[in-house]
């Protein structure tokens, strides 16, 4: 199981509880290492918590830690800062996501051409400092792999709909938003399914709202997502 959090609420007590839960991976959502985030919270405390948790995870030899960052228009430098910070923190994986502006209308995403150029530079920079930088749109965006991905994605999506299963991401994934609320996906930061302040991971994961989301609600909520597309939806 994997969860994603920005780390703001990751107190020492919560850090210990998270490691003892046996979770496989913790992904930290970090769009900037400055105070700019675009959603009203500050990063200084979160970055301190992330560094402390990384040290604790190394001591326990679990869980796996990675970063994710959204590609925002005119903020390419933030991506490179995040990759560099990951390298200094000993975190070897950074996933760059496509921004979904349905839920953050105050932010903008680059054009498709700008996206590809930024991703190419980010991957190259990551290699220089020993950080694996991934992005579906870059890794599978060209040639044979792009064609294969498009075919397999359509097949998987058709099979999921037929079997009434949601996007594979929400089968083993939980996102913790800035308020400490659990949501099915980082692209759905306001669709709250539980509260990590008053519930444990097991209670949130098996909550009725999350069950309903995986059973039926995903069809209406996730229909316009293009995070798994190689190109933008029109």
Short mmCIF file of C-alpha atoms in Angstrom, two decimals:
data_model
loop_
_atom_site.label_atom_id
_atom_site.label_comp_id
_atom_site.label_asym_id
_atom_site.label_seq_id
_atom_site.Cartn_x
_atom_site.Cartn_y
_atom_site.Cartn_z
CA UNK A 1 0.00 0.00 0.00
CA UNK A 2 1.15 3.51 -0.79
CA UNK A 3 0.05 6.88 0.58
CA UNK A 4 0.85 10.38 -0.57
CA UNK A 5 1.12 13.36 1.76
CA UNK A 6 2.71 16.80 1.79
CA UNK A 7 4.23 16.02 5.19
CA UNK A 8 2.79 19.00 7.06
CA UNK A 9 1.02 16.85 9.67
CA UNK A 10 3.79 14.26 9.91
CA UNK A 11 4.68 14.81 13.56
CA UNK A 12 7.23 12.54 15.29
CA UNK A 13 4.36 10.50 16.76
CA UNK A 14 2.71 10.17 13.35
CA UNK A 15 6.03 9.24 11.75
CA UNK A 16 6.47 6.34 14.16
CA UNK A 17 2.86 5.21 13.68
CA UNK A 18 3.25 5.32 9.92
CA UNK A 19 6.37 3.16 9.93
CA UNK A 20 4.85 0.69 12.39
CA UNK A 21 1.78 0.37 10.14
CA UNK A 22 3.91 -1.62 7.69
CA UNK A 23 3.06 0.62 4.76
CA UNK A 24 5.12 -0.11 1.64
CA UNK A 25 5.67 3.38 0.28
CA UNK A 26 5.24 7.01 1.29
CA UNK A 27 5.20 9.57 -1.51
CA UNK A 28 5.70 13.20 -0.54
CA UNK A 29 3.91 15.77 -2.66
CA UNK A 30 6.35 18.66 -2.95
CA UNK A 31 5.79 21.27 -5.64
CA UNK A 32 8.33 23.75 -4.32
CA UNK A 33 10.98 23.99 -1.63
CA UNK A 34 10.23 27.68 -1.14
CA UNK A 35 7.10 29.06 0.51
CA UNK A 36 5.27 29.09 -2.81
CA UNK A 37 2.85 26.18 -3.14
CA UNK A 38 -0.22 27.68 -4.78
CA UNK A 39 -2.62 26.22 -2.22
CA UNK A 40 -2.04 28.43 0.79
CA UNK A 41 0.23 26.36 3.02
CA UNK A 42 3.89 26.86 3.80
CA UNK A 43 6.61 24.35 3.03
CA UNK A 44 9.23 24.99 5.71
CA UNK A 45 7.64 22.77 8.38
CA UNK A 46 6.75 20.09 5.85
CA UNK A 47 10.30 19.82 4.53
CA UNK A 48 11.65 19.49 8.07
CA UNK A 49 9.20 16.64 8.72
CA UNK A 50 10.15 14.95 5.46
CA UNK A 51 13.85 15.04 6.29
CA UNK A 52 13.21 13.59 9.75
CA UNK A 53 11.00 10.85 8.34
CA UNK A 54 13.59 9.98 5.67
CA UNK A 55 16.20 9.46 8.40
CA UNK A 56 13.80 7.34 10.45
CA UNK A 57 12.83 5.24 7.43
CA UNK A 58 16.49 4.64 6.64
CA UNK A 59 17.05 3.44 10.20
CA UNK A 60 14.08 1.04 10.00
CA UNK A 61 14.86 0.13 6.39
CA UNK A 62 11.26 0.88 5.43
CA UNK A 63 9.14 2.22 3.81
CA UNK A 64 10.26 3.25 0.35
CA UNK A 65 10.16 7.04 -0.06
CA UNK A 66 9.58 9.06 -3.22
CA UNK A 67 8.64 12.60 -4.22
CA UNK A 68 6.00 13.77 -6.63
CA UNK A 69 5.64 17.24 -8.10
CA UNK A 70 3.21 18.87 -10.50
CA UNK A 71 4.46 20.56 -13.64
CA UNK A 72 3.18 24.14 -13.36
CA UNK A 73 3.40 26.79 -16.04
CA UNK A 74 6.34 29.21 -15.64
CA UNK A 75 7.60 27.37 -12.55
CA UNK A 76 10.05 24.95 -14.13
CA UNK A 77 12.70 26.05 -11.63
CA UNK A 78 10.58 24.61 -8.82
CA UNK A 79 10.75 21.15 -10.39
CA UNK A 80 14.53 21.30 -10.54
CA UNK A 81 14.70 22.54 -6.94
CA UNK A 82 12.56 19.58 -5.83
CA UNK A 83 14.73 17.09 -7.74
CA UNK A 84 17.87 18.60 -6.26
CA UNK A 85 16.36 18.53 -2.75
CA UNK A 86 15.43 14.87 -3.21
CA UNK A 87 19.01 14.08 -4.14
CA UNK A 88 20.37 15.84 -1.07
CA UNK A 89 17.85 14.03 1.15
CA UNK A 90 18.84 10.63 -0.23
CA UNK A 91 15.48 10.17 -1.96
CA UNK A 92 16.08 8.53 -5.32
CA UNK A 93 12.70 8.79 -7.05
CA UNK A 94 10.73 11.81 -8.26
CA UNK A 95 7.51 11.49 -10.24
CA UNK A 96 6.40 14.52 -12.24
CA UNK A 97 2.65 14.74 -12.63
CA UNK A 98 0.41 16.62 -15.00
CA UNK A 99 -1.54 19.31 -13.16
CA UNK A 100 -5.31 18.81 -13.15
CA UNK A 101 -6.76 22.32 -13.18
CA UNK A 102 -10.30 21.14 -12.48
CA UNK A 103 -9.49 21.26 -8.78
CA UNK A 104 -6.86 24.02 -8.66
CA UNK A 105 -8.28 26.65 -10.99
CA UNK A 106 -5.88 29.30 -9.65
CA UNK A 107 -2.93 27.43 -11.19
CA UNK A 108 -1.99 26.89 -14.83
CA UNK A 109 -0.26 24.09 -16.64
CA UNK A 110 2.18 24.42 -19.53
CA UNK A 111 1.32 23.69 -23.13
CA UNK A 112 1.90 20.14 -24.30
CA UNK A 113 5.09 21.22 -26.10
CA UNK A 114 6.37 23.03 -23.00
CA UNK A 115 5.51 19.98 -20.90
CA UNK A 116 7.62 17.70 -23.09
CA UNK A 117 10.57 20.09 -23.09
CA UNK A 118 10.51 20.48 -19.31
CA UNK A 119 10.23 16.74 -18.72
CA UNK A 120 13.19 16.03 -21.00
CA UNK A 121 15.36 18.51 -19.10
CA UNK A 122 14.17 17.20 -15.72
CA UNK A 123 15.00 13.59 -16.60
CA UNK A 124 18.46 14.64 -17.79
CA UNK A 125 19.09 16.66 -14.63
CA UNK A 126 17.97 13.76 -12.44
CA UNK A 127 20.46 11.45 -14.11
CA UNK A 128 23.27 13.89 -13.37
CA UNK A 129 22.60 13.82 -9.62
CA UNK A 130 21.49 10.20 -9.26
CA UNK A 131 17.73 10.73 -8.97
CA UNK A 132 15.31 8.69 -11.06
CA UNK A 133 12.83 11.16 -12.57
CA UNK A 134 9.72 9.59 -14.06
CA UNK A 135 6.72 10.82 -16.00
CA UNK A 136 4.26 8.80 -18.03
CA UNK A 137 4.05 11.53 -20.65
CA UNK A 138 7.82 11.52 -21.18
CA UNK A 139 8.75 7.87 -20.62
CA UNK A 140 6.00 6.54 -22.88
CA UNK A 141 5.42 9.55 -25.09
CA UNK A 142 7.20 8.57 -28.28
CA UNK A 143 7.56 5.83 -30.86
CA UNK A 144 6.82 2.16 -30.22
CA UNK A 145 6.26 2.59 -26.48
CA UNK A 146 3.68 5.33 -27.07
CA UNK A 147 1.70 3.15 -29.48
CA UNK A 148 1.88 0.16 -27.13
CA UNK A 149 0.81 2.29 -24.15
CA UNK A 150 -2.20 3.73 -25.99
CA UNK A 151 -3.40 0.26 -27.00
CA UNK A 152 -2.85 -1.30 -23.57
CA UNK A 153 -4.42 1.67 -21.79
CA UNK A 154 -7.59 1.39 -23.86
CA UNK A 155 -7.76 -2.34 -23.21
CA UNK A 156 -7.24 -1.92 -19.47
CA UNK A 157 -9.79 0.89 -19.30
CA UNK A 158 -12.39 -1.14 -21.20
CA UNK A 159 -11.74 -4.12 -18.94
CA UNK A 160 -11.99 -1.94 -15.83
CA UNK A 161 -15.33 -0.50 -16.93
CA UNK A 162 -16.64 -3.96 -17.83
CA UNK A 163 -15.59 -5.31 -14.42
CA UNK A 164 -16.79 -2.13 -12.68
CA UNK A 165 -13.28 -1.39 -11.41
CA UNK A 166 -11.82 2.11 -11.10
CA UNK A 167 -8.44 3.39 -12.20
CA UNK A 168 -5.74 1.01 -11.02
CA UNK A 169 -4.17 3.81 -9.01
CA UNK A 170 -6.88 3.80 -6.34
CA UNK A 171 -6.59 0.07 -5.72
CA UNK A 172 -3.53 0.45 -3.49
CA UNK A 173 -3.21 4.18 -3.00
CA UNK A 174 -4.35 6.83 -0.53
CA UNK A 175 -3.67 10.55 -0.71
CA UNK A 176 -3.54 12.71 2.44
CA UNK A 177 -4.40 16.34 1.71
CA UNK A 178 -3.25 19.49 3.49
CA UNK A 179 -6.02 19.12 6.10
CA UNK A 180 -5.03 15.56 7.00
CA UNK A 181 -8.02 14.13 5.15
CA UNK A 182 -7.76 10.96 3.11
CA UNK A 183 -8.73 11.14 -0.58
CA UNK A 184 -8.64 8.48 -3.34
CA UNK A 185 -6.09 10.31 -5.50
CA UNK A 186 -3.81 13.33 -5.55
CA UNK A 187 -5.94 14.58 -8.44
CA UNK A 188 -8.97 14.61 -6.11
CA UNK A 189 -7.67 16.65 -3.14
CA UNK A 190 -11.14 17.78 -2.04
CA UNK A 191 -12.96 14.43 -2.30
CA UNK A 192 -12.52 13.46 1.34
CA UNK A 193 -13.10 9.86 2.41
CA UNK A 194 -11.68 9.91 5.93
CA UNK A 195 -9.73 11.84 8.55
CA UNK A 196 -6.25 10.70 9.61
CA UNK A 197 -6.55 12.97 12.63
CA UNK A 198 -9.23 10.78 14.18
CA UNK A 199 -8.99 7.50 12.23
CA UNK A 200 -6.23 5.04 11.50
CA UNK A 201 -5.23 3.98 7.99
CA UNK A 202 -7.27 0.79 8.12
CA UNK A 203 -10.45 2.67 9.06
CA UNK A 204 -10.00 5.18 6.25
CA UNK A 205 -9.15 2.52 3.69
CA UNK A 206 -12.25 0.48 4.53
CA UNK A 207 -14.60 3.43 5.01
CA UNK A 208 -18.01 3.28 3.34
CA UNK A 209 -17.28 6.38 1.28
CA UNK A 210 -14.10 4.86 -0.14
CA UNK A 211 -15.92 1.60 -0.85
CA UNK A 212 -18.64 3.51 -2.71
CA UNK A 213 -16.01 5.43 -4.66
CA UNK A 214 -14.30 2.26 -5.84
CA UNK A 215 -17.64 0.60 -6.56
CA UNK A 216 -19.48 3.29 -8.54
CA UNK A 217 -18.67 6.94 -7.83
CA UNK A 218 -15.37 6.87 -9.75
CA UNK A 219 -17.24 6.71 -13.06
CA UNK A 220 -18.61 10.23 -12.68
CA UNK A 221 -15.68 11.74 -10.80
CA UNK A 222 -12.72 10.42 -12.78
CA UNK A 223 -14.13 10.61 -16.30
CA UNK A 224 -12.29 13.78 -17.34
CA UNK A 225 -8.90 13.00 -15.82
CA UNK A 226 -6.04 13.08 -18.33
CA UNK A 227 -3.16 12.31 -15.96
CA UNK A 228 -2.71 8.93 -17.69
CA UNK A 229 -3.00 10.35 -21.21
CA UNK A 230 0.06 11.02 -23.32
CA UNK A 231 -1.52 14.20 -24.66
CA UNK A 232 -3.99 16.66 -23.20
CA UNK A 233 -7.69 16.07 -23.46
CA UNK A 234 -9.31 18.79 -25.51
#
